[in-house]
C-alpha positions as a printed NumPy array, in Angstrom:
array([[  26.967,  -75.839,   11.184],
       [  26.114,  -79.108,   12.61 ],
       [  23.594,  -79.511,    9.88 ],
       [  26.323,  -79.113,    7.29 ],
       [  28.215,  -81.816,    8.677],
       [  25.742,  -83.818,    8.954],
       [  24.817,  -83.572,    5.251],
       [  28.293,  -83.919,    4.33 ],
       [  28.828,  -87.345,    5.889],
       [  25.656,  -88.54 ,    4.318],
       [  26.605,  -87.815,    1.13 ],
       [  29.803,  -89.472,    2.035],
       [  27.767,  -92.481,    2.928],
       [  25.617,  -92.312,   -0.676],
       [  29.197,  -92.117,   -2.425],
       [  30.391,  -95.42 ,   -0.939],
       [  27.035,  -97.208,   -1.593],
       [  27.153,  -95.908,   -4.95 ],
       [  30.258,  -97.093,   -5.32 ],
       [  29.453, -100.522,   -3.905],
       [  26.287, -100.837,   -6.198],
       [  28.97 , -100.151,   -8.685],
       [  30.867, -102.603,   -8.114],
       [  28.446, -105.175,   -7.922],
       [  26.969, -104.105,  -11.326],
       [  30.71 , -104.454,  -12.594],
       [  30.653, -107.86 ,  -10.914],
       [  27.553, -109.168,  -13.016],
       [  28.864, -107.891,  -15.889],
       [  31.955, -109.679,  -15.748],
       [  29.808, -112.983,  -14.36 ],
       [  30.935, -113.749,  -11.429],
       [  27.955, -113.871,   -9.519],
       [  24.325, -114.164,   -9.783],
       [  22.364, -111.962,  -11.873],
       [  21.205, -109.054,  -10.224],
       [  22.243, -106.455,  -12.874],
       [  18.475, -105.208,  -13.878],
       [  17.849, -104.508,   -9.94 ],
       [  21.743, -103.082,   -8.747],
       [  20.995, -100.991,  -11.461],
       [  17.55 ,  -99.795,  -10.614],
       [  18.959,  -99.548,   -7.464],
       [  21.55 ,  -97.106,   -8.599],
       [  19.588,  -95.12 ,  -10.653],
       [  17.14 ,  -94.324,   -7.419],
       [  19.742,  -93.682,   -5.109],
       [  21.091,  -91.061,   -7.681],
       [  18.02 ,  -89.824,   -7.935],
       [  17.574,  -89.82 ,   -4.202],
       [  21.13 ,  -88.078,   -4.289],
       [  20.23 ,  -85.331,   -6.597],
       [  16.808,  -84.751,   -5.178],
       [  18.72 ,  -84.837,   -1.621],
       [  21.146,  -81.952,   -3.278],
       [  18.447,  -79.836,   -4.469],
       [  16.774,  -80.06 ,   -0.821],
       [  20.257,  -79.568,    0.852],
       [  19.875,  -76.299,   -1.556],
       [  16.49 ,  -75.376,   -1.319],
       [  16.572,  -75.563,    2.675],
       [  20.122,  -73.436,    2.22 ],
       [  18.059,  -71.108,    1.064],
       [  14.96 ,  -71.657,    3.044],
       [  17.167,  -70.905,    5.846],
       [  18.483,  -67.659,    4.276],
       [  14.865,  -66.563,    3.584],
       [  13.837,  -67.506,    7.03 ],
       [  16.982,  -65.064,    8.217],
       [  15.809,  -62.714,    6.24 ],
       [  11.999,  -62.875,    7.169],
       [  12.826,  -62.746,   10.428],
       [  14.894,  -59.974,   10.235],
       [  11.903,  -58.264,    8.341],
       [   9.501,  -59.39 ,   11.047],
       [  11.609,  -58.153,   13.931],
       [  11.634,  -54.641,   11.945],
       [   8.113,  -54.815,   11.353],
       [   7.769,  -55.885,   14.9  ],
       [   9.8  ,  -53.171,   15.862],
       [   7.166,  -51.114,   13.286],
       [   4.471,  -52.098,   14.124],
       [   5.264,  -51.449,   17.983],
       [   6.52 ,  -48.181,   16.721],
       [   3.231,  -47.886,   14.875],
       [   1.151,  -48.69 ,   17.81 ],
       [   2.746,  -46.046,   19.886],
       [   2.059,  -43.61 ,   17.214],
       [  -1.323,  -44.707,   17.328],
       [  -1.754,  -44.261,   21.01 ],
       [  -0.467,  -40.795,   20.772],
       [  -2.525,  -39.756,   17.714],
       [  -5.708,  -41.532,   19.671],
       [  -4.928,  -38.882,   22.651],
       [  -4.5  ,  -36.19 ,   20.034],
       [  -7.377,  -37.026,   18.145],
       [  -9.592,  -36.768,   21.396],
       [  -7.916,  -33.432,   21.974],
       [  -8.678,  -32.406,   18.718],
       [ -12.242,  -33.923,   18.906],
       [ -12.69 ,  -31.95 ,   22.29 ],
       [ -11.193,  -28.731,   20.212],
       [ -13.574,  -29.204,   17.353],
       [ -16.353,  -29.437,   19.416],
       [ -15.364,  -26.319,   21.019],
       [ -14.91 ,  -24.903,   17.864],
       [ -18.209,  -26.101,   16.774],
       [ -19.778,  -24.137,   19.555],
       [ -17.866,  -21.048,   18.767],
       [ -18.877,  -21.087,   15.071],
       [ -22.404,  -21.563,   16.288],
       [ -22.129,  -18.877,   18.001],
       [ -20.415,  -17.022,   15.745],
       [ -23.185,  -17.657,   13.034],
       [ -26.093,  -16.659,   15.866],
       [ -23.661,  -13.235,   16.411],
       [ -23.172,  -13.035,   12.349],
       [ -26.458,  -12.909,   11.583],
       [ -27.841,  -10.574,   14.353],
       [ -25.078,   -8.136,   12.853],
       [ -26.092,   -9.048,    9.011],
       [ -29.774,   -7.621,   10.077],
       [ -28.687,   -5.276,   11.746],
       [ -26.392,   -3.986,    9.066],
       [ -29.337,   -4.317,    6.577],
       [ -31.22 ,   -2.007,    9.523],
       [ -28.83 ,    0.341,    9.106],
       [ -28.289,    0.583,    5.463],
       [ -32.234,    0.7  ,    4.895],
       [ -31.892,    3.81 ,    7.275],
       [ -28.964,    5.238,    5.891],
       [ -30.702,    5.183,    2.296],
       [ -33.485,    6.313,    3.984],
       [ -31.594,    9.413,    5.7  ],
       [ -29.406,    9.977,    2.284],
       [ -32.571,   10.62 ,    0.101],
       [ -33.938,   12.946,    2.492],
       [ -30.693,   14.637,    2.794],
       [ -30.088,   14.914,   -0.488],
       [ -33.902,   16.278,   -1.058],
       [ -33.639,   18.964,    1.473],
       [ -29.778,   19.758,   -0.28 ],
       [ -31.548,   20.189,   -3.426],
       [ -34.663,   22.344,   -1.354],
       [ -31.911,   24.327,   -0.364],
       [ -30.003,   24.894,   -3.787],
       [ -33.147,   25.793,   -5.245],
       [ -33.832,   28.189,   -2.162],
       [ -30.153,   29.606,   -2.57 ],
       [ -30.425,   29.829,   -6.447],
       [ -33.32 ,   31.905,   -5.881],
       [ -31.826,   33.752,   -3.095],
       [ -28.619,   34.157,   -5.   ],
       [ -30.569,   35.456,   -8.51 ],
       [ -32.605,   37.779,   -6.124],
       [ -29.279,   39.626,   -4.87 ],
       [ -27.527,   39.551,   -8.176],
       [ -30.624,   41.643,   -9.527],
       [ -30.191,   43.886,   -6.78 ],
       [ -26.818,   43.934,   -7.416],
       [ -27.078,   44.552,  -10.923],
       [ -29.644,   47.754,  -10.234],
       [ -26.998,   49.145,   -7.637],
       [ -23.89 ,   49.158,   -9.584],
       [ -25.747,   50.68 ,  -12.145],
       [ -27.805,   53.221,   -9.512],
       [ -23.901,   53.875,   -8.847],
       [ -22.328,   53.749,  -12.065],
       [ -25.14 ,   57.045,  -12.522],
       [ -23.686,   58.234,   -9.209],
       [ -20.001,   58.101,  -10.204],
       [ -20.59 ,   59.794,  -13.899],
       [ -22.819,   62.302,  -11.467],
       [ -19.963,   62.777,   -9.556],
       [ -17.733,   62.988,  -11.98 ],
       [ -19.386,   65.393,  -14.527],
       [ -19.742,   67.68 ,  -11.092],
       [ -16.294,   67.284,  -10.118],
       [ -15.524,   68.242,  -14.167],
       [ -17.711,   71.291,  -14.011],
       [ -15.933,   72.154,  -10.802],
       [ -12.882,   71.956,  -12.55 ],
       [ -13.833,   74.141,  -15.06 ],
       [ -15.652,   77.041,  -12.977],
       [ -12.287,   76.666,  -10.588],
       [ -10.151,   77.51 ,  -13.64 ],
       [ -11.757,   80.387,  -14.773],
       [ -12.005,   81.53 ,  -11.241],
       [  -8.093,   81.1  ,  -10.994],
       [  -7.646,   82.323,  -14.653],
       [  -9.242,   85.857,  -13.29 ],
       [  -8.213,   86.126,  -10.247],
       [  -4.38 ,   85.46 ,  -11.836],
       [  -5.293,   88.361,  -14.66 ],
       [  -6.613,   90.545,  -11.521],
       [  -3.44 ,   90.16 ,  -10.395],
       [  -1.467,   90.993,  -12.611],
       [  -3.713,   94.576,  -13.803],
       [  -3.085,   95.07 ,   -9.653],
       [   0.564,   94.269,   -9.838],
       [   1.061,   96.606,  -12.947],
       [  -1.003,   99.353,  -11.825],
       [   0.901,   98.806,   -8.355],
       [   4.406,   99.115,  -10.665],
       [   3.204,  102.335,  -12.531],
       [   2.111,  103.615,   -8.98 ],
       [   5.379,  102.725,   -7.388],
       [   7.715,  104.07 ,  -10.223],
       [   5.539,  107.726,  -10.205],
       [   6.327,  107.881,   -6.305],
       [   9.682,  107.296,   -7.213],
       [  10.211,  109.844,   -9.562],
       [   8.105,  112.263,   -7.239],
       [  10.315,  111.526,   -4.486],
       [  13.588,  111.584,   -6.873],
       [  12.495,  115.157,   -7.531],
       [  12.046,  116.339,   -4.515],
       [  15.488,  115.302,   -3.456],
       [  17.239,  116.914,   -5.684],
       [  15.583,  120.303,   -5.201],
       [  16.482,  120.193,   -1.587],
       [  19.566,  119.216,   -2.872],
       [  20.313,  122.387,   -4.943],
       [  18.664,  124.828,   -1.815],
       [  21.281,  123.352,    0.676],
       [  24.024,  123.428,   -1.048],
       [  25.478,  127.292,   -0.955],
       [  24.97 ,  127.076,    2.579],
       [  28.203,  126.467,    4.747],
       [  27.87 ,  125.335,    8.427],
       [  29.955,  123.847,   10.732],
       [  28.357,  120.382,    9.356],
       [  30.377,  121.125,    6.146],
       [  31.884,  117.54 ,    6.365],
       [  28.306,  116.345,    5.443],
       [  28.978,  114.926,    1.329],
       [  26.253,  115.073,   -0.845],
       [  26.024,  110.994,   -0.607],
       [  24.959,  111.675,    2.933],
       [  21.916,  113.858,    2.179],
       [  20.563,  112.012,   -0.812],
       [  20.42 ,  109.165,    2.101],
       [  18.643,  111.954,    4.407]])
């Protein structure tokens, strides 16, 4: 602020000797006093100058000033930054070392891990080389063993073969017997069913002639008793055909 005013009252000051080296040049002009017009006005022309120059630095250092407000604004925030940035940096230093320290261990553990990878890749390899190994024999002795139980199985379907037909033979054998058996046990039923019947007729002629014989008989003894008159008079003849 003081600068302002400062600046203010020396332009004040240029105005007045402006105005006095005016004057003076007016003076000449009008000849009342010596002539000093060529210099008054050489002097006027460099103070004007010097007055416009003296504006343009009043300006420039108006804005000098602002820039200067502004840079150091900007380097009190980068300042502030870079402090900012330097704490960061501290931190990230002690995290880098623990991640250095972690990658080492890590390092160590993959080393290990490779040393541990490859015993198990050979091993692996060991054990595939003796699983092929154990999978062709297997599968050599599995096709020993089909071959053994093809021939096995062709053996017993022969046999087989020869005993349903040894008793297919049986069962027509059996069969035929059982037929002829059939046959000899119907004739043997066929005359022992016409024996029967010759006994049961001669049996019915038999019967029937005993009948008649003993029909006859009654009735004669029928016709002797029955004049006679006894005290068993109440006897009917119903009564001695029962007798």
């Amino acid at each position: 602020m003081a600068n302002v005013v400062e600046d203010a009252r020396k332009d004040t000051q240029m105005k007045k000797v402006l105005l006095i080296l005016q004057d003076e040049i007016n003076a000449e002009k009008a000849g009342n006093r010596n002539s000093h017009e060529a210099l008054l006005q050489e002097c006027k022309d460099l103070l004007s100058f010097s007055r416009e120059k003296t504006f343009q630095l009043r300006d420039n250092n108006s804005r000098l000033k602002i820039d200067k407000s502004t840079l150091s604004a900007e380097h009190t925030r980068l300042q502030q930054k870079y402090i900012s940035a330097q704490s960061a940096c501290i931190v990230m230093q002690g995290d880098i070392s623990t991640i250095n320290e972690a990658n080492t261990a890590l390092m160590r553990n993959l080393g290990r891990q490779r040393k541990l990878l490859s015993t198990k890749s050979r091993d692996l390899r060991e054990n595939v080389a003796r699983t092929d190994a154990l999978s062709d024999e297997f599968e050599k002795e599995r096709e020993m063993i089909e071959l053994s139980n093809k021939e096995e199985i062709e053996k017993y379907k022969k046999e087989m073969d020869l005993m349903k037909i040894f008793y297919e033979k049986e069962l027509q054998k059996t069969k035929d017997q059982a037929e002829l058996d059939k046959n000899r046990l119907q004739k043997e039923i066929t005359t022992l069913e016409d024996e029967m019947f010759a006994e049961e007729e001669s049996n019915s002629i038999s019967f029937q002639a005993m009948m008649a014989a003993i029909d006859g008989r009654n009735k004669g003894i029928t016709d002797s008793f029955g004049s006679i008159q006894t005290p068993m008079g109440d006897i009917d003849e119903a009564s001695v055909s029962e007798l």
